[in-house]
CSV table of C-alpha atoms and ligand atoms in Angstrom, one decimal:
chain,number,residue,atom,x,y,z
E,30,MET,CA,0.0,0.0,0.0
E,31,SER,CA,1.5,3.3,-1.1
E,32,GLY,CA,-0.1,5.7,1.4
E,33,LEU,CA,0.7,8.5,-1.0
E,34,LYS,CA,-1.8,11.2,-1.7
E,35,ALA,CA,-3.4,12.2,-5.1
E,36,ILE,CA,-5.6,15.1,-5.8
E,37,ILE,CA,-7.7,15.2,-9.0
E,38,ALA,CA,-9.3,18.1,-10.7
E,39,GLY,CA,-12.5,16.9,-12.4
E,40,GLY,CA,-15.1,14.3,-11.4
E,41,GLY,CA,-15.9,13.1,-15.0
E,42,PHE,CA,-15.3,9.6,-16.5
E,43,GLY,CA,-11.5,10.0,-16.5
E,44,GLY,CA,-11.1,11.5,-13.1
E,45,LEU,CA,-13.4,9.1,-11.3
E,46,THR,CA,-11.7,6.1,-13.0
E,47,ALA,CA,-8.2,7.2,-12.0
E,48,ALA,CA,-9.5,8.0,-8.4
E,49,ALA,CA,-11.1,4.5,-7.9
E,50,ALA,CA,-8.1,2.7,-9.4
E,51,LEU,CA,-5.5,4.7,-7.3
E,52,ALA,CA,-7.6,4.2,-4.1
E,53,GLN,CA,-7.7,0.4,-4.9
E,54,ARG,CA,-3.9,0.6,-4.8
E,55,GLY,CA,-3.7,2.2,-1.5
E,56,TRP,CA,-3.6,5.9,-2.4
E,57,ARG,CA,-5.4,8.5,-0.4
E,58,VAL,CA,-7.4,10.3,-3.1
E,59,THR,CA,-9.5,13.5,-3.3
E,60,VAL,CA,-11.5,14.5,-6.4
E,61,TYR,CA,-12.4,18.1,-6.8
E,62,GLU,CA,-15.4,18.8,-9.0
E,63,ARG,CA,-16.5,22.2,-10.1
E,64,GLN,CA,-20.2,21.5,-10.4
E,65,ALA,CA,-22.5,21.3,-7.3
E,66,GLU,CA,-22.7,17.6,-7.8
E,67,VAL,CA,-21.1,14.8,-9.9
E,68,ARG,CA,-23.3,15.2,-12.9
E,69,ALA,CA,-23.4,14.3,-16.5
E,70,ALA,CA,-25.3,15.9,-19.4
E,71,GLY,CA,-28.6,14.3,-20.5
E,72,SER,CA,-27.5,12.2,-23.4
E,73,GLY,CA,-26.3,8.6,-24.0
E,74,ILE,CA,-22.8,7.2,-24.4
E,75,TYR,CA,-21.3,4.2,-26.3
E,76,ILE,CA,-19.1,1.9,-24.2
E,77,TRP,CA,-17.1,-0.5,-26.3
E,78,GLU,CA,-15.3,-3.7,-25.2
E,79,ASN,CA,-12.3,-1.9,-23.9
E,80,GLY,CA,-14.5,0.3,-21.7
E,81,LEU,CA,-16.4,-2.6,-20.4
E,82,ARG,CA,-13.2,-4.4,-19.3
E,83,ILE,CA,-12.2,-1.2,-17.4
E,84,LEU,CA,-15.6,-1.1,-15.6
E,85,ASP,CA,-15.1,-4.7,-14.5
E,86,ALA,CA,-11.5,-4.0,-13.4
E,87,ILE,CA,-12.5,-1.2,-11.1
E,88,GLY,CA,-15.8,-2.8,-10.0
E,89,ALA,CA,-18.1,-0.1,-11.4
E,90,LYS,CA,-21.7,-1.4,-11.8
E,91,VAL,CA,-23.0,0.2,-15.0
E,92,VAL,CA,-24.3,-2.6,-17.1
E,93,SER,CA,-27.4,-4.6,-16.2
E,94,ASN,CA,-29.8,-6.9,-17.9
E,95,GLU,CA,-31.7,-3.8,-19.0
E,96,THR,CA,-28.7,-2.3,-20.8
E,97,PHE,CA,-29.0,-2.1,-24.6
E,98,ARG,CA,-26.4,-4.1,-26.5
E,99,GLY,CA,-26.5,-3.5,-30.3
E,100,ARG,CA,-25.5,-6.2,-32.7
E,101,ALA,CA,-24.8,-3.9,-35.7
E,102,MET,CA,-24.1,-0.4,-36.7
E,103,GLU,CA,-26.2,0.5,-39.7
E,104,GLN,CA,-25.6,3.4,-42.1
E,105,ARG,CA,-28.6,4.6,-44.0
E,106,ASP,CA,-29.3,7.4,-46.6
E,107,GLY,CA,-32.0,10.1,-46.5
E,108,GLN,CA,-34.5,7.7,-48.1
E,109,ASN,CA,-34.0,5.2,-45.3
E,110,GLY,CA,-32.1,2.9,-47.7
E,111,VAL,CA,-29.4,0.8,-46.1
E,112,ILE,CA,-25.8,1.8,-47.2
E,113,ASP,CA,-24.0,-0.7,-45.0
E,114,SER,CA,-24.9,-2.8,-42.0
E,115,GLY,CA,-21.8,-3.8,-40.0
E,116,GLU,CA,-22.4,-6.7,-37.6
E,117,PHE,CA,-20.2,-6.8,-34.6
E,118,PRO,CA,-18.5,-10.2,-33.9
E,119,PRO,CA,-19.6,-11.8,-30.7
E,120,ASP,CA,-16.3,-11.1,-28.9
E,121,LEU,CA,-16.7,-7.3,-29.5
E,122,ARG,CA,-19.3,-6.0,-27.1
E,123,LEU,CA,-20.8,-2.5,-27.5
E,124,VAL,CA,-23.4,-1.2,-25.1
E,125,THR,CA,-25.1,2.1,-24.8
E,126,VAL,CA,-26.3,3.7,-21.5
E,127,PRO,CA,-27.4,7.2,-20.3
E,128,ARG,CA,-24.3,9.2,-19.3
E,129,LYS,CA,-25.7,9.5,-15.9
E,130,THR,CA,-25.7,5.7,-15.5
E,131,LEU,CA,-22.0,5.5,-16.4
E,132,LEU,CA,-21.0,8.5,-14.2
E,133,GLU,CA,-22.9,7.3,-11.2
E,134,GLY,CA,-21.4,3.8,-11.6
E,135,LEU,CA,-17.9,5.3,-11.6
E,136,ARG,CA,-18.7,7.7,-8.7
E,137,ASP,CA,-20.0,4.8,-6.6
E,138,ALA,CA,-17.0,2.6,-7.4
E,139,ALA,CA,-14.7,5.6,-6.3
E,140,LEU,CA,-16.7,6.1,-3.1
E,141,ARG,CA,-16.6,2.4,-2.2
E,142,THR,CA,-12.8,2.5,-2.3
E,143,GLY,CA,-12.7,5.5,0.1
E,144,VAL,CA,-12.2,8.3,-2.4
E,145,ASP,CA,-13.2,11.8,-1.0
E,146,ILE,CA,-15.3,13.7,-3.6
E,147,ARG,CA,-15.6,17.4,-3.0
E,148,THR,CA,-18.1,19.3,-5.2
E,149,GLY,CA,-18.4,23.0,-5.8
E,150,ALA,CA,-14.6,23.1,-6.0
E,151,GLU,CA,-13.3,25.0,-9.0
E,152,VAL,CA,-9.6,24.5,-9.8
E,153,ILE,CA,-8.0,27.6,-11.3
E,154,ASP,CA,-4.3,26.7,-11.2
E,155,ALA,CA,-1.9,23.8,-10.8
E,156,SER,CA,1.9,23.2,-10.5
E,157,ALA,CA,4.3,20.5,-11.5
E,158,GLY,CA,5.4,20.4,-7.9
E,159,GLY,CA,2.1,18.9,-6.8
E,160,THR,CA,-0.4,21.7,-6.1
E,161,LEU,CA,-4.0,22.7,-7.1
E,162,THR,CA,-5.3,26.2,-6.5
E,163,PHE,CA,-9.0,26.8,-6.2
E,164,ALA,CA,-11.3,29.7,-7.0
E,165,SER,CA,-11.9,30.1,-3.3
E,166,GLY,CA,-8.2,30.9,-2.9
E,167,ALA,CA,-7.4,27.6,-1.1
E,168,VAL,CA,-4.3,25.6,-2.2
E,169,GLU,CA,-3.9,21.8,-1.8
E,170,ASN,CA,-0.6,19.9,-1.9
E,171,ALA,CA,-0.2,16.2,-2.9
E,172,ASP,CA,2.3,13.7,-4.1
E,173,LEU,CA,0.5,13.4,-7.4
E,174,VAL,CA,-1.8,15.9,-9.2
E,175,ILE,CA,-4.1,14.9,-12.0
E,176,GLY,CA,-5.9,17.2,-14.3
E,177,ALA,CA,-9.0,15.4,-15.6
E,178,ASP,CA,-10.9,18.6,-16.0
E,179,GLY,CA,-12.0,18.2,-19.6
E,180,VAL,CA,-11.6,20.0,-22.9
E,181,TRP,CA,-11.0,23.5,-21.3
E,182,SER,CA,-8.6,22.1,-18.7
E,183,LYS,CA,-7.1,24.7,-16.3
E,184,VAL,CA,-4.5,22.1,-15.3
E,185,ARG,CA,-3.3,21.7,-18.9
E,186,GLU,CA,-3.1,25.5,-19.3
E,187,ALA,CA,-1.3,26.0,-16.0
E,188,LEU,CA,1.3,23.4,-16.9
E,189,GLY,CA,1.8,24.9,-20.4
E,190,LEU,CA,1.3,21.5,-22.2
E,191,GLU,CA,-1.0,22.5,-25.0
E,192,VAL,CA,0.2,22.3,-28.6
E,193,PHE,CA,-3.2,22.9,-30.3
E,194,HIS,CA,-6.9,23.0,-29.6
E,195,GLU,CA,-8.9,22.6,-32.8
E,196,GLN,CA,-12.7,22.7,-33.0
E,197,THR,CA,-14.8,21.0,-35.8
E,198,LEU,CA,-17.0,22.8,-38.2
E,199,GLU,CA,-19.8,20.4,-37.4
E,200,GLY,CA,-21.5,19.9,-34.0
E,201,ALA,CA,-24.4,18.1,-32.4
E,202,LEU,CA,-27.7,18.5,-30.6
E,203,ARG,CA,-28.5,15.6,-28.3
E,204,ALA,CA,-31.6,14.3,-26.5
E,205,ILE,CA,-33.1,11.3,-24.8
E,206,ILE,CA,-36.7,10.4,-25.7
E,207,PRO,CA,-39.1,7.7,-24.6
E,208,GLY,CA,-39.3,5.1,-27.3
E,209,THR,CA,-39.0,1.4,-28.1
E,210,GLN,CA,-37.1,-0.5,-30.8
E,211,ALA,CA,-40.4,-1.5,-32.4
E,212,GLU,CA,-40.7,2.1,-33.5
E,213,LEU,CA,-37.5,1.8,-35.6
E,214,GLY,CA,-39.3,0.0,-38.3
E,215,PRO,CA,-38.7,-3.3,-40.1
E,216,GLY,CA,-35.0,-4.3,-39.8
E,217,GLY,CA,-34.3,-1.7,-37.1
E,218,GLN,CA,-34.1,-4.0,-34.1
E,219,ASP,CA,-30.9,-4.5,-32.1
E,220,LYS,CA,-29.0,-1.9,-34.1
E,221,TYR,CA,-27.6,1.6,-33.9
E,222,ILE,CA,-28.8,3.5,-37.0
E,223,GLU,CA,-26.8,6.3,-38.4
E,224,ASN,CA,-28.7,8.3,-41.1
E,225,TRP,CA,-27.1,10.7,-43.6
E,226,ASN,CA,-28.7,13.3,-45.8
E,227,GLY,CA,-26.6,16.1,-47.2
E,228,GLU,CA,-24.5,17.6,-44.4
E,229,ARG,CA,-26.9,16.4,-41.8
E,230,ARG,CA,-26.5,13.2,-39.7
E,231,PHE,CA,-29.1,11.7,-37.4
E,232,LEU,CA,-28.0,8.9,-35.0
E,233,ILE,CA,-30.5,6.7,-33.3
E,234,THR,CA,-29.2,4.8,-30.3
E,235,PRO,CA,-31.4,2.7,-28.1
E,236,LEU,CA,-30.5,2.9,-24.4
E,237,SER,CA,-33.0,0.4,-22.9
E,238,ALA,CA,-36.4,-1.1,-23.6
E,239,SER,CA,-38.0,2.3,-23.2
E,240,GLU,CA,-35.5,5.0,-24.0
E,241,ILE,CA,-33.7,6.2,-27.2
E,242,TYR,CA,-30.8,8.6,-27.5
E,243,LEU,CA,-30.9,10.8,-30.5
E,244,ALA,CA,-28.0,12.9,-31.9
E,245,PHE,CA,-28.5,15.5,-34.6
E,246,THR,CA,-25.3,16.6,-36.3
E,247,CYS,CA,-24.9,19.5,-38.8
E,248,PRO,CA,-22.3,22.1,-39.8
E,249,LYS,CA,-22.1,25.5,-38.1
E,250,SER,CA,-23.5,27.2,-41.2
E,251,ASP,CA,-26.8,25.2,-40.8
E,252,GLU,CA,-28.9,27.8,-38.8
E,253,ALA,CA,-32.1,25.7,-38.8
E,254,GLY,CA,-30.2,22.5,-38.0
E,255,LYS,CA,-28.5,23.8,-34.9
E,256,GLN,CA,-31.5,25.6,-33.4
E,257,SER,CA,-32.5,24.9,-29.9
E,258,PRO,CA,-35.4,24.1,-29.2
E,259,LEU,CA,-35.2,21.6,-32.0
E,260,ASP,CA,-36.6,22.7,-35.4
E,261,LYS,CA,-38.7,19.5,-35.7
E,262,ALA,CA,-40.1,20.5,-39.1
E,263,SER,CA,-36.7,21.0,-40.6
E,264,TRP,CA,-35.1,17.8,-39.1
E,265,GLY,CA,-38.3,15.8,-39.8
E,266,ALA,CA,-38.2,16.9,-43.5
E,267,THR,CA,-34.5,15.7,-43.7
E,268,PHE,CA,-35.3,12.3,-42.1
E,269,PRO,CA,-39.0,11.7,-42.8
E,270,HIS,CA,-38.9,8.0,-41.8
E,271,PHE,CA,-38.0,9.0,-38.3
E,272,ALA,CA,-40.2,12.1,-37.9
E,273,HIS,CA,-42.3,10.3,-35.3
E,274,LEU,CA,-39.1,10.1,-33.0
E,275,ILE,CA,-38.0,13.7,-33.9
E,276,ASP,CA,-41.4,15.0,-32.9
E,277,ARG,CA,-41.0,13.6,-29.4
E,278,VAL,CA,-37.8,15.6,-28.5
E,279,GLU,CA,-38.3,17.9,-25.5
E,280,ALA,CA,-35.2,18.5,-23.4
E,281,LEU,CA,-32.2,19.1,-25.7
E,282,LEU,CA,-28.5,19.7,-25.0
E,283,PRO,CA,-27.4,22.9,-26.8
E,284,TRP,CA,-25.6,22.5,-30.2
E,285,GLY,CA,-21.8,22.2,-29.6
E,286,THR,CA,-18.8,21.5,-31.7
E,287,TYR,CA,-16.1,18.8,-30.9
E,288,SER,CA,-12.6,19.5,-29.9
E,289,THR,CA,-9.3,17.9,-30.8
E,290,ILE,CA,-6.6,18.5,-28.2
E,291,SER,CA,-2.9,17.8,-28.8
E,292,VAL,CA,-0.3,18.2,-26.1
E,293,LYS,CA,3.5,18.1,-25.8
E,294,SER,CA,3.3,15.6,-23.0
E,295,TRP,CA,0.8,14.1,-20.6
E,296,SER,CA,2.8,15.2,-17.5
E,297,ALA,CA,5.1,17.8,-16.0
E,298,GLY,CA,6.9,16.8,-12.8
E,299,ARG,CA,4.3,15.2,-10.5
E,300,ALA,CA,1.3,16.6,-12.4
E,301,ALA,CA,-0.5,14.6,-15.1
E,302,ILE,CA,-3.4,15.3,-17.4
E,303,LEU,CA,-5.7,12.7,-18.8
E,304,GLY,CA,-9.0,12.3,-20.7
E,305,ASP,CA,-10.3,15.2,-22.8
E,306,ALA,CA,-7.8,17.5,-21.0
E,307,ALA,CA,-5.0,15.6,-22.7
E,308,HIS,CA,-6.5,14.1,-25.8
E,309,ALA,CA,-10.0,15.2,-26.7
E,310,GLN,CA,-11.2,13.8,-30.0
E,311,PRO,CA,-14.4,14.0,-32.1
E,312,PRO,CA,-17.0,11.4,-31.0
E,313,ASN,CA,-17.1,9.5,-34.3
E,314,LEU,CA,-15.6,6.3,-32.9
E,315,GLY,CA,-17.3,6.6,-29.5
E,316,GLN,CA,-14.0,6.3,-27.7
E,317,GLY,CA,-13.3,9.7,-26.0
E,318,GLY,CA,-14.8,8.5,-22.8
E,319,GLY,CA,-13.3,5.0,-23.3
E,320,MET,CA,-9.8,6.6,-23.7
E,321,ALA,CA,-10.3,8.8,-20.6
E,322,MET,CA,-11.2,5.7,-18.5
E,323,GLN,CA,-8.4,3.6,-20.1
E,324,ASN,CA,-5.7,6.2,-19.2
E,325,GLY,CA,-7.1,6.7,-15.8
E,326,LEU,CA,-6.7,3.1,-15.0
E,327,ALA,CA,-3.4,2.8,-16.7
E,328,LEU,CA,-2.0,5.7,-14.7
E,329,ALA,CA,-3.0,4.0,-11.5
E,330,VAL,CA,-1.2,0.8,-12.7
E,331,ALA,CA,1.9,2.9,-13.5
E,332,MET,CA,2.0,4.0,-9.9
E,333,GLU,CA,2.0,0.5,-8.5
E,334,GLY,CA,4.8,0.0,-6.0
E,335,VAL,CA,5.8,3.7,-5.7
E,336,SER,CA,6.6,4.6,-2.2
E,337,ASP,CA,8.8,7.6,-2.8
E,338,ARG,CA,7.3,10.6,-4.5
E,339,ARG,CA,10.6,11.4,-6.3
E,340,ASP,CA,9.9,8.3,-8.5
E,341,ILE,CA,6.5,9.7,-9.7
E,342,PRO,CA,7.8,11.9,-12.6
E,343,ASP,CA,9.6,8.9,-14.3
E,344,ARG,CA,6.5,6.7,-13.7
E,345,LEU,CA,4.4,9.3,-15.5
E,346,VAL,CA,6.7,9.4,-18.4
E,347,ALA,CA,6.6,5.6,-18.7
E,348,TRP,CA,2.8,5.7,-18.5
E,349,GLU,CA,2.6,8.0,-21.5
E,350,GLN,CA,5.2,6.0,-23.4
E,351,ARG,CA,3.1,2.9,-22.9
E,352,GLU,CA,-0.4,4.4,-23.7
E,353,ARG,CA,0.1,7.2,-26.1
E,354,ASP,CA,0.3,5.5,-29.4
E,355,LEU,CA,-3.1,3.9,-29.1
E,356,VAL,CA,-4.7,7.2,-28.0
E,357,ASP,CA,-3.1,9.1,-30.9
E,358,HIS,CA,-4.2,6.4,-33.3
E,359,CYS,CA,-7.8,6.6,-32.0
E,360,GLN,CA,-7.8,10.4,-32.2
E,361,LYS,CA,-6.5,10.3,-35.8
E,362,TRP,CA,-9.1,7.8,-37.0
E,363,SER,CA,-11.9,9.6,-35.3
E,364,ARG,CA,-11.0,12.8,-37.1
E,365,LEU,CA,-10.7,10.9,-40.4
E,366,TYR,CA,-14.1,9.4,-40.0
E,367,GLY,CA,-15.6,12.9,-39.5
E,368,GLU,CA,-14.4,13.9,-42.9
E,369,VAL,CA,-17.2,11.8,-44.6
E,370,SER,CA,-19.8,14.3,-43.2
E,371,PHE,CA,-18.8,16.8,-45.8
E,372,LEU,CA,-18.8,14.6,-48.8
E,373,PRO,CA,-21.7,14.7,-51.3
E,374,ASP,CA,-24.2,11.9,-50.7
E,375,ASP,CA,-23.2,9.6,-53.6
E,376,VAL,CA,-19.4,10.0,-52.8
E,377,ARG,CA,-20.1,9.4,-49.1
E,378,LYS,CA,-22.0,6.3,-49.9
E,379,ARG,CA,-19.1,4.9,-51.9
E,380,ALA,CA,-16.6,6.0,-49.2
E,381,ILE,CA,-18.6,4.2,-46.5
E,382,LEU,CA,-19.0,1.0,-48.6
E,383,GLY,CA,-15.3,1.0,-49.6
E,384,THR,CA,-14.2,1.7,-46.0
E,385,MET,CA,-16.4,-0.9,-44.4
E,386,ALA,CA,-15.4,-3.6,-46.9
E,387,ASP,CA,-11.7,-3.0,-46.3
E,388,PRO,CA,-10.5,-5.3,-43.4
E,389,TRP,CA,-7.4,-3.1,-42.8
E,390,ILE,CA,-9.5,0.0,-42.3
E,391,ARG,CA,-11.9,-1.8,-40.1
E,392,THR,CA,-9.0,-3.0,-38.0
E,393,GLN,CA,-7.8,0.6,-37.6
E,394,ILE,CA,-11.2,1.9,-36.7
E,395,LEU,CA,-11.7,-0.9,-34.1
E,396,LYS,CA,-8.2,-0.9,-32.7
E,397,ALA,CA,-9.0,0.9,-29.5
E,398,ALA,CA,-12.2,-1.1,-29.0
E,399,ARG,CA,-10.3,-4.3,-29.4
E,400,SER,CA,-7.4,-3.3,-27.2
E,401,HIS,CA,-6.8,-4.9,-23.8
E,402,PRO,CA,-6.5,-1.9,-21.5
E,403,THR,CA,-3.6,-1.9,-19.0
E,404,GLY,CA,-4.9,-3.2,-15.7
E,405,THR,CA,-7.6,-5.4,-17.1
M,29,FAD,C1,-21.5,14.7,-29.0
M,29,FAD,C2,-20.5,13.8,-28.2
M,29,FAD,C3,-20.8,12.5,-28.2
M,29,FAD,C4,-19.9,11.6,-27.5
M,29,FAD,N1,-20.1,10.3,-27.5
M,29,FAD,C5,-19.2,9.5,-26.9
M,29,FAD,C6,-19.4,8.1,-26.8
M,29,FAD,O1,-20.4,7.6,-27.3
M,29,FAD,N2,-18.5,7.3,-26.2
M,29,FAD,C7,-17.3,7.8,-25.6
M,29,FAD,O2,-16.5,7.0,-25.1
M,29,FAD,N3,-17.1,9.1,-25.7
M,29,FAD,C8,-18.0,10.0,-26.3
M,29,FAD,N4,-17.8,11.3,-26.3
M,29,FAD,C9,-16.6,11.8,-25.7
M,29,FAD,C10,-16.7,11.9,-24.2
M,29,FAD,O3,-17.8,12.6,-23.8
M,29,FAD,C11,-15.5,12.6,-23.6
M,29,FAD,O4,-14.3,12.1,-24.2
M,29,FAD,C12,-15.4,12.3,-22.1
M,29,FAD,O5,-16.5,13.0,-21.4
M,29,FAD,C13,-14.1,12.7,-21.5
M,29,FAD,O6,-14.1,12.5,-20.1
M,29,FAD,P1,-13.2,13.4,-19.1
M,29,FAD,O7,-13.4,12.8,-17.8
M,29,FAD,O8,-11.9,13.5,-19.7
M,29,FAD,O9,-13.8,14.8,-19.2
M,29,FAD,P2,-15.3,15.4,-18.9
M,29,FAD,O10,-16.3,14.3,-19.1
M,29,FAD,O11,-15.5,16.6,-19.6
M,29,FAD,O12,-15.2,15.6,-17.3
M,29,FAD,C14,-14.5,16.7,-16.8
M,29,FAD,C15,-15.0,17.1,-15.4
M,29,FAD,O13,-14.2,18.1,-14.9
M,29,FAD,C16,-15.0,19.1,-14.3
M,29,FAD,N5,-14.3,20.4,-14.4
M,29,FAD,C17,-14.0,21.1,-15.5
M,29,FAD,N6,-13.3,22.1,-15.2
M,29,FAD,C18,-13.0,22.1,-13.9
M,29,FAD,C19,-12.3,22.9,-13.0
M,29,FAD,N7,-11.7,24.0,-13.4
M,29,FAD,N8,-12.3,22.5,-11.7
M,29,FAD,C20,-12.9,21.4,-11.3
M,29,FAD,N9,-13.6,20.6,-12.1
M,29,FAD,C21,-13.7,20.9,-13.4
M,29,FAD,C22,-16.3,19.1,-15.2
M,29,FAD,O14,-17.4,19.7,-14.6
M,29,FAD,C23,-16.5,17.6,-15.5
M,29,FAD,O15,-17.2,17.0,-14.4
M,29,FAD,C24,-18.7,12.2,-26.9
M,29,FAD,C25,-18.5,13.6,-27.0
M,29,FAD,C26,-19.4,14.4,-27.6
M,29,FAD,C27,-19.1,15.8,-27.6
C-alpha cells in the first residue's frame, strides 16, 4: 500500500476512474469537481469492449440486464435505404447507456474505495510540484496531481502543455426520448442506426427497452439545423422516416462542436493530465470516454509499488510511453471518419461502402475497442 496522496481536478469519467483505481492501490485520493454535484449531461454514451473491461476491473456497476447491446451499426441514406450494416463479432461488445448511469457507476466505485469527492470546488491553477489552487483561494498539496478537467482544462493550461486545440465545423444536438425498438421500423431492431442526408446526420441509439438517445449533427452554417429548441419540421423533413421520433424531442442539449486537443506531453513533474484534458477527440468512434477511463486506470497501474514521490515523474513518463500510441491512433481515425460528413451523398455512400469492406481500415477503426487496457 503506497499511502501516498493524489488530488484530482474533475469528477468526470477519467477523473473518477483514476480515483477509484488509485484508491484500490492504497492511495489517499480526493477528487475536486467544479459542479455542485457529480453530474453528466442528459445524453447517451457508447461503451465498447475496452471500456467494459475497465468497468469490470474497477468494480463499477454500470451494465445490467436492461442495458442495450447492439449487434450492428447500420448506415442509411435520406430515403432510409441501407448503405451498410456492419455486424459486430460476438467477442466485440458494445453497449449504450445514459451518461448519468456511467458516471454514477464510476462515482459509486470511487466512493466504495474511500475516495473523497468534493463538489463546488473549481480549480484555477496547478503546478508540476504537486499543487492545485482553487477559485476560493485555497491551495492543496499532494504527491500526485491529476488534471481530468475536460476540454477546457485549467491544469493543462497551467502546466503549459497544449500544442493545439482545434474545433470542428460540425457539431451536435442531443436528446433522450421515450421510445421502443419496435418504432425503428422493419429491420431496425438490435441496431444503432446512423442516417445521412446532405451535411446532416441523425444517429439513433437505443438505451433500454423504453429510452432512445438521438444525436443531430450538422455544420455550423446550418442555422435551422443547430437551433434549440429543435426545429422539428426541418429535421423531420430531412429524415421523414423517423419524424415520429423527432417530434418527441423535448429537453435538448445545446448545439456544440467537438474538440481535438494535442499536447506536448501528458505530464510535467508530479502533475499529469488525462482524458479530454490531454487528448479530446471528435466522437465519431465513440471512444473519447473510453480513452479517458483507459488512461485513468493505466495511470494507477503505472503508480503501483511507488513509495517515494521522487519516482513519480519517471513513472508518469513511462505511463505516457506505454499508452500514447493507441490514443493518438484513435484520435487520428476519429477525425478521419468525421471527414465523410462533408462529402456529397453519392461520394459518401461509396466511401462508406469501400471503407467498411476493407479489413485493414476496419482494424484501424476498431483498434481501441479491441485493445486490452492496461490493468484489465
Ligand atoms: C456529442 C458527443 C458524443 C460523444 N459520445 C461518446 C461516446 O459515445 N463514447 C465515448 O466514449 N465518448 C464519447 N464522447 C466523448 C466523451 O464525452 C469525452 O471524451 C469524455 O467525457 C471525457 O471524459 P473526461 O473525464 O476526460 O472529461 P469530462 O467528461 O469533460 O469531465 C471533466 C469534469 O471536470 C469538471 N471540471 C471542468 N473544469 C473544472 C475545474 N476547473 N475545476 C474542477 N472541475 C472541473 C467538469 O465539470 C467535469 O465533471 C462524446 C463527446 C461528444 C461531444
